[in-house]
PDB file of C-alpha atoms in Angstrom:
ATOM      1  CA  ASP A 226      -0.136  -0.042  -0.060  1.00  0.00           C
ATOM      2  CA  GLN A 227       1.969   2.997  -1.313  1.00  0.00           C
ATOM      3  CA  GLN A 228       0.526   5.972   0.620  1.00  0.00           C
ATOM      4  CA  VAL A 229       3.027   8.544  -0.791  1.00  0.00           C
ATOM      5  CA  LYS A 230       3.546   8.293  -4.532  1.00  0.00           C
ATOM      6  CA  GLN A 231       5.866  10.028  -6.916  1.00  0.00           C
ATOM      7  CA  ASN A 232       4.650   9.121 -10.355  1.00  0.00           C
ATOM      8  CA  SER A 233       7.505  10.317 -12.031  1.00  0.00           C
ATOM      9  CA  PRO A 234      10.616   8.384 -11.807  1.00  0.00           C
ATOM     10  CA  SER A 235      12.585  10.867 -13.641  1.00  0.00           C
ATOM     11  CA  LEU A 236      12.711  14.657 -14.891  1.00  0.00           C
ATOM     12  CA  SER A 237      15.128  16.368 -17.139  1.00  0.00           C
ATOM     13  CA  VAL A 238      15.365  20.278 -17.126  1.00  0.00           C
ATOM     14  CA  GLN A 239      17.500  22.970 -18.667  1.00  0.00           C
ATOM     15  CA  GLU A 240      19.664  25.060 -16.390  1.00  0.00           C
ATOM     16  CA  GLY A 241      17.980  28.226 -15.393  1.00  0.00           C
ATOM     17  CA  ARG A 242      14.221  26.978 -16.104  1.00  0.00           C
ATOM     18  CA  ILE A 243      11.904  25.608 -13.633  1.00  0.00           C
ATOM     19  CA  SER A 244      11.829  22.083 -12.024  1.00  0.00           C
ATOM     20  CA  ILE A 245       8.456  20.913 -10.831  1.00  0.00           C
ATOM     21  CA  LEU A 246       8.398  17.666  -8.691  1.00  0.00           C
ATOM     22  CA  ASN A 247       4.974  16.102  -7.858  1.00  0.00           C
ATOM     23  CA  CYS A 248       3.905  14.114  -4.864  1.00  0.00           C
ATOM     24  CA  ASP A 249       0.396  12.660  -4.250  1.00  0.00           C
ATOM     25  CA  TYR A 250      -0.704  10.875  -0.832  1.00  0.00           C
ATOM     26  CA  THR A 251      -3.721   8.845  -0.045  1.00  0.00           C
ATOM     27  CA  ASN A 252      -3.901   8.840   3.692  1.00  0.00           C
ATOM     28  CA  SER A 253      -5.782  12.006   5.135  1.00  0.00           C
ATOM     29  CA  MET A 254      -4.215  11.776   8.334  1.00  0.00           C
ATOM     30  CA  PHE A 255      -0.994  13.123   6.987  1.00  0.00           C
ATOM     31  CA  ASP A 256      -0.517  16.643   8.040  1.00  0.00           C
ATOM     32  CA  TYR A 257       3.116  17.423   7.648  1.00  0.00           C
ATOM     33  CA  PHE A 258       5.164  17.095   4.615  1.00  0.00           C
ATOM     34  CA  LEU A 259       8.801  17.309   3.572  1.00  0.00           C
ATOM     35  CA  TRP A 260      11.121  17.188   0.758  1.00  0.00           C
ATOM     36  CA  TYR A 261      14.567  15.534   0.886  1.00  0.00           C
ATOM     37  CA  LYS A 262      17.312  15.624  -1.765  1.00  0.00           C
ATOM     38  CA  LYS A 263      19.630  12.648  -2.058  1.00  0.00           C
ATOM     39  CA  TYR A 264      23.062  12.032  -3.806  1.00  0.00           C
ATOM     40  CA  PRO A 265      24.336   8.647  -4.542  1.00  0.00           C
ATOM     41  CA  ALA A 266      25.987   7.057  -1.721  1.00  0.00           C
ATOM     42  CA  GLU A 267      24.796   9.793   0.770  1.00  0.00           C
ATOM     43  CA  GLY A 268      21.995  10.072   3.180  1.00  0.00           C
ATOM     44  CA  PRO A 269      18.788  12.360   2.393  1.00  0.00           C
ATOM     45  CA  THR A 270      19.223  16.125   3.002  1.00  0.00           C
ATOM     46  CA  PHE A 271      16.364  18.031   4.288  1.00  0.00           C
ATOM     47  CA  LEU A 272      15.181  20.912   1.853  1.00  0.00           C
ATOM     48  CA  ILE A 273      11.948  22.260   2.886  1.00  0.00           C
ATOM     49  CA  SER A 274       8.695  21.473   4.743  1.00  0.00           C
ATOM     50  CA  ILE A 275       5.250  22.323   4.985  1.00  0.00           C
ATOM     51  CA  SER A 276       2.201  21.814   7.381  1.00  0.00           C
ATOM     52  CA  SER A 277      -1.433  21.367   6.581  1.00  0.00           C
ATOM     53  CA  ILE A 278      -2.343  24.632   7.886  1.00  0.00           C
ATOM     54  CA  LYS A 279      -0.285  26.376   4.982  1.00  0.00           C
ATOM     55  CA  ASP A 280      -0.751  25.894   1.249  1.00  0.00           C
ATOM     56  CA  LYS A 281       2.576  27.374   0.330  1.00  0.00           C
ATOM     57  CA  ASN A 282       6.255  27.638   1.940  1.00  0.00           C
ATOM     58  CA  GLU A 283       9.221  29.492   0.338  1.00  0.00           C
ATOM     59  CA  ASP A 284      12.951  29.000   0.995  1.00  0.00           C
ATOM     60  CA  GLY A 285      15.174  30.791  -1.655  1.00  0.00           C
ATOM     61  CA  ARG A 286      14.976  28.750  -4.835  1.00  0.00           C
ATOM     62  CA  PHE A 287      12.681  26.279  -3.400  1.00  0.00           C
ATOM     63  CA  THR A 288       8.800  26.348  -2.877  1.00  0.00           C
ATOM     64  CA  VAL A 289       6.488  23.684  -1.679  1.00  0.00           C
ATOM     65  CA  PHE A 290       2.825  23.726  -2.644  1.00  0.00           C
ATOM     66  CA  LEU A 291       0.060  21.813  -0.779  1.00  0.00           C
ATOM     67  CA  ASN A 292      -3.256  21.066  -2.210  1.00  0.00           C
ATOM     68  CA  LYS A 293      -5.200  19.443   0.490  1.00  0.00           C
ATOM     69  CA  SER A 294      -8.222  18.790  -1.324  1.00  0.00           C
ATOM     70  CA  ALA A 295      -6.390  16.998  -4.104  1.00  0.00           C
ATOM     71  CA  LYS A 296      -3.944  15.370  -1.681  1.00  0.00           C
ATOM     72  CA  HIS A 297      -1.097  16.793  -3.776  1.00  0.00           C
ATOM     73  CA  LEU A 298       2.035  18.571  -3.255  1.00  0.00           C
ATOM     74  CA  SER A 299       4.654  19.911  -5.390  1.00  0.00           C
ATOM     75  CA  LEU A 300       8.254  21.200  -5.304  1.00  0.00           C
ATOM     76  CA  HIS A 301       9.311  23.898  -7.440  1.00  0.00           C
ATOM     77  CA  ILE A 302      12.997  24.835  -8.115  1.00  0.00           C
ATOM     78  CA  VAL A 303      13.721  28.178  -9.869  1.00  0.00           C
ATOM     79  CA  PRO A 304      16.137  28.618 -11.429  1.00  0.00           C
ATOM     80  CA  SER A 305      17.360  25.216 -11.727  1.00  0.00           C
ATOM     81  CA  GLN A 306      20.910  24.661 -11.408  1.00  0.00           C
ATOM     82  CA  PRO A 307      23.176  21.584 -12.399  1.00  0.00           C
ATOM     83  CA  GLY A 308      23.918  20.970  -8.768  1.00  0.00           C
ATOM     84  CA  ASP A 309      20.363  20.343  -8.106  1.00  0.00           C
ATOM     85  CA  SER A 310      20.597  17.136 -10.225  1.00  0.00           C
ATOM     86  CA  ALA A 311      19.872  14.290  -7.581  1.00  0.00           C
ATOM     87  CA  VAL A 312      17.030  12.166  -6.310  1.00  0.00           C
ATOM     88  CA  TYR A 313      14.174  13.885  -4.615  1.00  0.00           C
ATOM     89  CA  PHE A 314      11.927  12.296  -2.155  1.00  0.00           C
ATOM     90  CA  CYS A 315       8.667  13.471  -0.806  1.00  0.00           C
ATOM     91  CA  ALA A 316       7.737  12.358   3.006  1.00  0.00           C
ATOM     92  CA  ALA A 317       4.860  12.735   5.147  1.00  0.00           C
ATOM     93  CA  LYS A 318       3.956  12.334   8.728  1.00  0.00           C
ATOM     94  CA  SER A 319       0.695  12.190  10.813  1.00  0.00           C
ATOM     95  CA  ASN A 320      -0.150  13.940  14.009  1.00  0.00           C
ATOM     96  CA  ALA A 321      -2.732  11.541  14.733  1.00  0.00           C
ATOM     97  CA  GLY A 322      -1.234   9.903  17.759  1.00  0.00           C
ATOM     98  CA  GLY A 323      -0.957  13.470  19.517  1.00  0.00           C
ATOM     99  CA  THR A 324       2.612  13.775  18.629  1.00  0.00           C
ATOM    100  CA  SER A 325       4.263  15.752  15.763  1.00  0.00           C
ATOM    101  CA  TYR A 326       7.113  13.347  15.812  1.00  0.00           C
ATOM    102  CA  GLY A 327       7.346   9.795  14.497  1.00  0.00           C
ATOM    103  CA  LYS A 328       7.933   7.994  11.595  1.00  0.00           C
ATOM    104  CA  LEU A 329       7.934   9.358   7.965  1.00  0.00           C
ATOM    105  CA  THR A 330       6.449   7.751   4.866  1.00  0.00           C
ATOM    106  CA  PHE A 331       8.492   8.166   1.898  1.00  0.00           C
ATOM    107  CA  GLY A 332       7.438   8.371  -1.716  1.00  0.00           C
ATOM    108  CA  GLN A 333       9.874   6.460  -4.421  1.00  0.00           C
ATOM    109  CA  GLY A 334      11.658   9.369  -5.470  1.00  0.00           C
ATOM    110  CA  THR A 335      12.169  11.299  -8.819  1.00  0.00           C
ATOM    111  CA  ILE A 336      15.567  11.605 -10.402  1.00  0.00           C
ATOM    112  CA  LEU A 337      16.138  15.155 -11.425  1.00  0.00           C
ATOM    113  CA  THR A 338      18.767  15.974 -14.181  1.00  0.00           C
ATOM    114  CA  VAL A 339      19.429  19.593 -14.760  1.00  0.00           C
ATOM    115  CA  HIS A 340      21.611  20.056 -18.026  1.00  0.00           C
ATOM    116  CA  PRO A 341      23.799  22.964 -18.312  1.00  0.00           C
TER     117      PRO A 341
ATOM    118  CA  ASN B 139      27.938  20.936  15.149  1.00  0.00           C
ATOM    119  CA  ALA B 140      28.343  17.402  13.922  1.00  0.00           C
ATOM    120  CA  GLY B 141      25.449  15.767  12.012  1.00  0.00           C
ATOM    121  CA  VAL B 142      24.153  12.419  12.404  1.00  0.00           C
ATOM    122  CA  MET B 143      26.900   9.839  12.471  1.00  0.00           C
ATOM    123  CA  GLN B 144      26.651   6.278  11.315  1.00  0.00           C
ATOM    124  CA  ASN B 145      29.329   3.512  11.364  1.00  0.00           C
ATOM    125  CA  PRO B 146      30.399   1.470   9.493  1.00  0.00           C
ATOM    126  CA  ARG B 147      29.682   2.990   6.062  1.00  0.00           C
ATOM    127  CA  HIS B 148      29.901  -0.340   4.478  1.00  0.00           C
ATOM    128  CA  LEU B 149      29.541  -3.795   5.871  1.00  0.00           C
ATOM    129  CA  VAL B 150      29.984  -7.075   4.143  1.00  0.00           C
ATOM    130  CA  ARG B 151      28.590 -10.247   5.830  1.00  0.00           C
ATOM    131  CA  ARG B 152      28.271 -13.869   4.823  1.00  0.00           C
ATOM    132  CA  ARG B 153      24.782 -15.532   5.044  1.00  0.00           C
ATOM    133  CA  GLY B 154      24.144 -16.472   8.643  1.00  0.00           C
ATOM    134  CA  GLN B 155      26.481 -14.013  10.315  1.00  0.00           C
ATOM    135  CA  GLU B 156      25.242 -10.862  12.426  1.00  0.00           C
ATOM    136  CA  ALA B 157      25.252  -7.309  11.381  1.00  0.00           C
ATOM    137  CA  ARG B 158      25.540  -4.402  13.835  1.00  0.00           C
ATOM    138  CA  LEU B 159      24.935  -0.900  12.537  1.00  0.00           C
ATOM    139  CA  ARG B 160      25.774   2.069  14.926  1.00  0.00           C
ATOM    140  CA  CYS B 161      24.183   5.560  14.888  1.00  0.00           C
ATOM    141  CA  SER B 162      24.970   8.561  16.983  1.00  0.00           C
ATOM    142  CA  PRO B 163      22.300  11.364  16.708  1.00  0.00           C
ATOM    143  CA  MET B 164      22.920  14.997  16.322  1.00  0.00           C
ATOM    144  CA  LYS B 165      23.706  16.755  19.415  1.00  0.00           C
ATOM    145  CA  GLY B 166      20.496  17.595  21.342  1.00  0.00           C
ATOM    146  CA  HIS B 167      18.508  15.144  19.749  1.00  0.00           C
ATOM    147  CA  SER B 168      16.970  12.542  21.549  1.00  0.00           C
ATOM    148  CA  HIS B 169      14.780  10.727  19.029  1.00  0.00           C
ATOM    149  CA  VAL B 170      16.283   8.155  16.606  1.00  0.00           C
ATOM    150  CA  TYR B 171      14.813   6.651  13.622  1.00  0.00           C
ATOM    151  CA  TRP B 172      16.008   3.778  11.203  1.00  0.00           C
ATOM    152  CA  TYR B 173      14.939   3.437   7.691  1.00  0.00           C
ATOM    153  CA  ARG B 174      15.904   0.942   5.109  1.00  0.00           C
ATOM    154  CA  GLN B 175      16.197   1.554   1.467  1.00  0.00           C
ATOM    155  CA  LEU B 176      16.166  -1.514  -0.968  1.00  0.00           C
ATOM    156  CA  PRO B 177      17.446  -1.217  -4.444  1.00  0.00           C
ATOM    157  CA  GLU B 178      15.374   1.096  -6.746  1.00  0.00           C
ATOM    158  CA  GLU B 179      13.046   1.840  -3.875  1.00  0.00           C
ATOM    159  CA  GLY B 180      12.094   4.702  -1.449  1.00  0.00           C
ATOM    160  CA  LEU B 181      13.103   4.725   2.206  1.00  0.00           C
ATOM    161  CA  LYS B 182      10.919   2.473   4.481  1.00  0.00           C
ATOM    162  CA  PHE B 183      10.632   3.094   8.127  1.00  0.00           C
ATOM    163  CA  MET B 184      11.780   0.393  10.525  1.00  0.00           C
ATOM    164  CA  VAL B 185      11.954   1.553  14.020  1.00  0.00           C
ATOM    165  CA  TYR B 186      11.745   4.808  16.226  1.00  0.00           C
ATOM    166  CA  LEU B 187      13.387   4.965  19.670  1.00  0.00           C
ATOM    167  CA  GLN B 188      14.049   7.382  22.339  1.00  0.00           C
ATOM    168  CA  LYS B 189      16.611   6.680  25.001  1.00  0.00           C
ATOM    169  CA  GLU B 190      15.920   3.443  26.430  1.00  0.00           C
ATOM    170  CA  ASN B 191      12.759   2.875  24.883  1.00  0.00           C
ATOM    171  CA  ILE B 192      11.311   1.532  21.566  1.00  0.00           C
ATOM    172  CA  ILE B 193       8.455   4.011  20.796  1.00  0.00           C
ATOM    173  CA  ASP B 194       7.334   2.337  17.197  1.00  0.00           C
ATOM    174  CA  GLU B 195       8.451  -0.839  15.711  1.00  0.00           C
ATOM    175  CA  SER B 196       5.693  -1.222  13.357  1.00  0.00           C
ATOM    176  CA  GLY B 197       8.258  -1.360  10.443  1.00  0.00           C
ATOM    177  CA  MET B 198      10.737  -3.812  11.771  1.00  0.00           C
ATOM    178  CA  PRO B 199      10.665  -7.381  10.630  1.00  0.00           C
ATOM    179  CA  LYS B 200       9.480  -9.843  13.597  1.00  0.00           C
ATOM    180  CA  GLU B 201      12.355 -12.092  13.428  1.00  0.00           C
ATOM    181  CA  ARG B 202      16.144 -11.547  13.368  1.00  0.00           C
ATOM    182  CA  PHE B 203      16.003  -7.573  13.559  1.00  0.00           C
ATOM    183  CA  SER B 204      16.367  -5.696  16.857  1.00  0.00           C
ATOM    184  CA  ALA B 205      17.193  -2.141  17.789  1.00  0.00           C
ATOM    185  CA  GLU B 206      18.310  -0.277  21.028  1.00  0.00           C
ATOM    186  CA  PHE B 207      19.113   3.274  22.185  1.00  0.00           C
ATOM    187  CA  PRO B 208      20.907   3.035  25.489  1.00  0.00           C
ATOM    188  CA  LYS B 209      21.109   5.574  28.056  1.00  0.00           C
ATOM    189  CA  GLU B 210      24.680   5.881  26.946  1.00  0.00           C
ATOM    190  CA  GLY B 211      26.171   5.408  23.521  1.00  0.00           C
ATOM    191  CA  PRO B 212      24.916   5.219  20.155  1.00  0.00           C
ATOM    192  CA  SER B 213      21.740   3.527  18.915  1.00  0.00           C
ATOM    193  CA  ILE B 214      22.128   0.053  17.415  1.00  0.00           C
ATOM    194  CA  LEU B 215      20.454  -1.922  14.766  1.00  0.00           C
ATOM    195  CA  ARG B 216      21.189  -5.645  15.053  1.00  0.00           C
ATOM    196  CA  ILE B 217      20.469  -8.202  12.359  1.00  0.00           C
ATOM    197  CA  GLN B 218      21.129 -11.706  13.389  1.00  0.00           C
ATOM    198  CA  GLN B 219      21.480 -14.613  10.684  1.00  0.00           C
ATOM    199  CA  VAL B 220      21.518 -12.247   7.816  1.00  0.00           C
ATOM    200  CA  VAL B 221      20.241 -13.324   4.351  1.00  0.00           C
ATOM    201  CA  ARG B 222      20.785 -11.983   0.980  1.00  0.00           C
ATOM    202  CA  GLY B 223      17.487 -10.004   1.102  1.00  0.00           C
ATOM    203  CA  ASP B 224      18.926  -7.951   3.729  1.00  0.00           C
ATOM    204  CA  SER B 225      21.145  -6.301   1.594  1.00  0.00           C
ATOM    205  CA  ALA B 226      20.220  -2.677   1.482  1.00  0.00           C
ATOM    206  CA  ALA B 227      21.304   0.789   2.813  1.00  0.00           C
ATOM    207  CA  TYR B 228      20.270   1.335   6.195  1.00  0.00           C
ATOM    208  CA  PHE B 229      19.857   5.083   7.131  1.00  0.00           C
ATOM    209  CA  CYS B 230      19.378   6.609  10.734  1.00  0.00           C
ATOM    210  CA  ALA B 231      17.913   9.709  11.381  1.00  0.00           C
ATOM    211  CA  SER B 232      17.511  11.921  14.460  1.00  0.00           C
ATOM    212  CA  SER B 233      15.323  14.901  15.586  1.00  0.00           C
ATOM    213  CA  GLU B 234      14.572  16.955  18.584  1.00  0.00           C
ATOM    214  CA  GLY B 235      11.037  15.791  19.243  1.00  0.00           C
ATOM    215  CA  LEU B 236       9.527  19.395  19.242  1.00  0.00           C
ATOM    216  CA  ALA B 237       5.828  19.612  19.737  1.00  0.00           C
ATOM    217  CA  GLY B 238       3.454  20.933  17.100  1.00  0.00           C
ATOM    218  CA  PHE B 239       4.727  20.963  13.448  1.00  0.00           C
ATOM    219  CA  GLY B 240       8.302  21.392  12.675  1.00  0.00           C
ATOM    220  CA  ASP B 241      10.011  18.349  14.119  1.00  0.00           C
ATOM    221  CA  THR B 242      12.441  17.631  11.193  1.00  0.00           C
ATOM    222  CA  GLN B 243      14.554  14.309  10.976  1.00  0.00           C
ATOM    223  CA  TYR B 244      18.065  14.805   9.788  1.00  0.00           C
ATOM    224  CA  PHE B 245      19.719  11.616   8.217  1.00  0.00           C
ATOM    225  CA  GLY B 246      22.965   9.956   8.513  1.00  0.00           C
ATOM    226  CA  PRO B 247      25.155   8.930   5.568  1.00  0.00           C
ATOM    227  CA  GLY B 248      23.901   5.343   5.906  1.00  0.00           C
ATOM    228  CA  THR B 249      25.352   1.982   6.048  1.00  0.00           C
ATOM    229  CA  ARG B 250      25.450  -0.099   2.917  1.00  0.00           C
ATOM    230  CA  LEU B 251      24.976  -3.882   4.023  1.00  0.00           C
ATOM    231  CA  THR B 252      25.908  -6.465   1.435  1.00  0.00           C
ATOM    232  CA  VAL B 253      25.261 -10.001   2.164  1.00  0.00           C
ATOM    233  CA  LEU B 254      27.417 -12.579   0.213  1.00  0.00           C
TER     234      LEU B 254
END
């Protein structure tokens, strides 16, 4: 049961253009969402997060949008740079147990390639 | 401020041997999580621990796998009688355990286990 899905295994973008990575979820109890970037042979690096009380969060070149009714979130990277080439994972967690901490449920990842 | 430390980075075991993976959380973090990434897949939650307590082990296989986070020292993920299917990257993450939204998990570099 894949509760968090990233339906695009890969994305190729030209340097300077916008990269849009998408993520869908099925569990309506999820209320906190995170994006991680991962290089080969390294651990995931936290990029940006958003809680269910917001629909947008911005940090520099990275913006995350949340559409709760559609159970969909997206990560926008503008402008894209070759150094952004990596695997991007979205992750979600639930506050249902009364705690904000706890396990993350990850998508399968999207490989982003930014061409110079 | 050192990040999450994991050792060893690479571990090779023969079938039937034991594997011990260690994780030291970031300074000030008392919550530790273990995730496993099989080839071509996303990260899957295994277990969540606080000092001397297992909080959630819903993702841990029922047999051969155990985890601990003692009062002193690193968290240990132990796999007894390893089989080829245990070959994977094992990631540890830590967090502060903040109330409300915003408790972000930070990941270590991972241990790549190969079972011959």
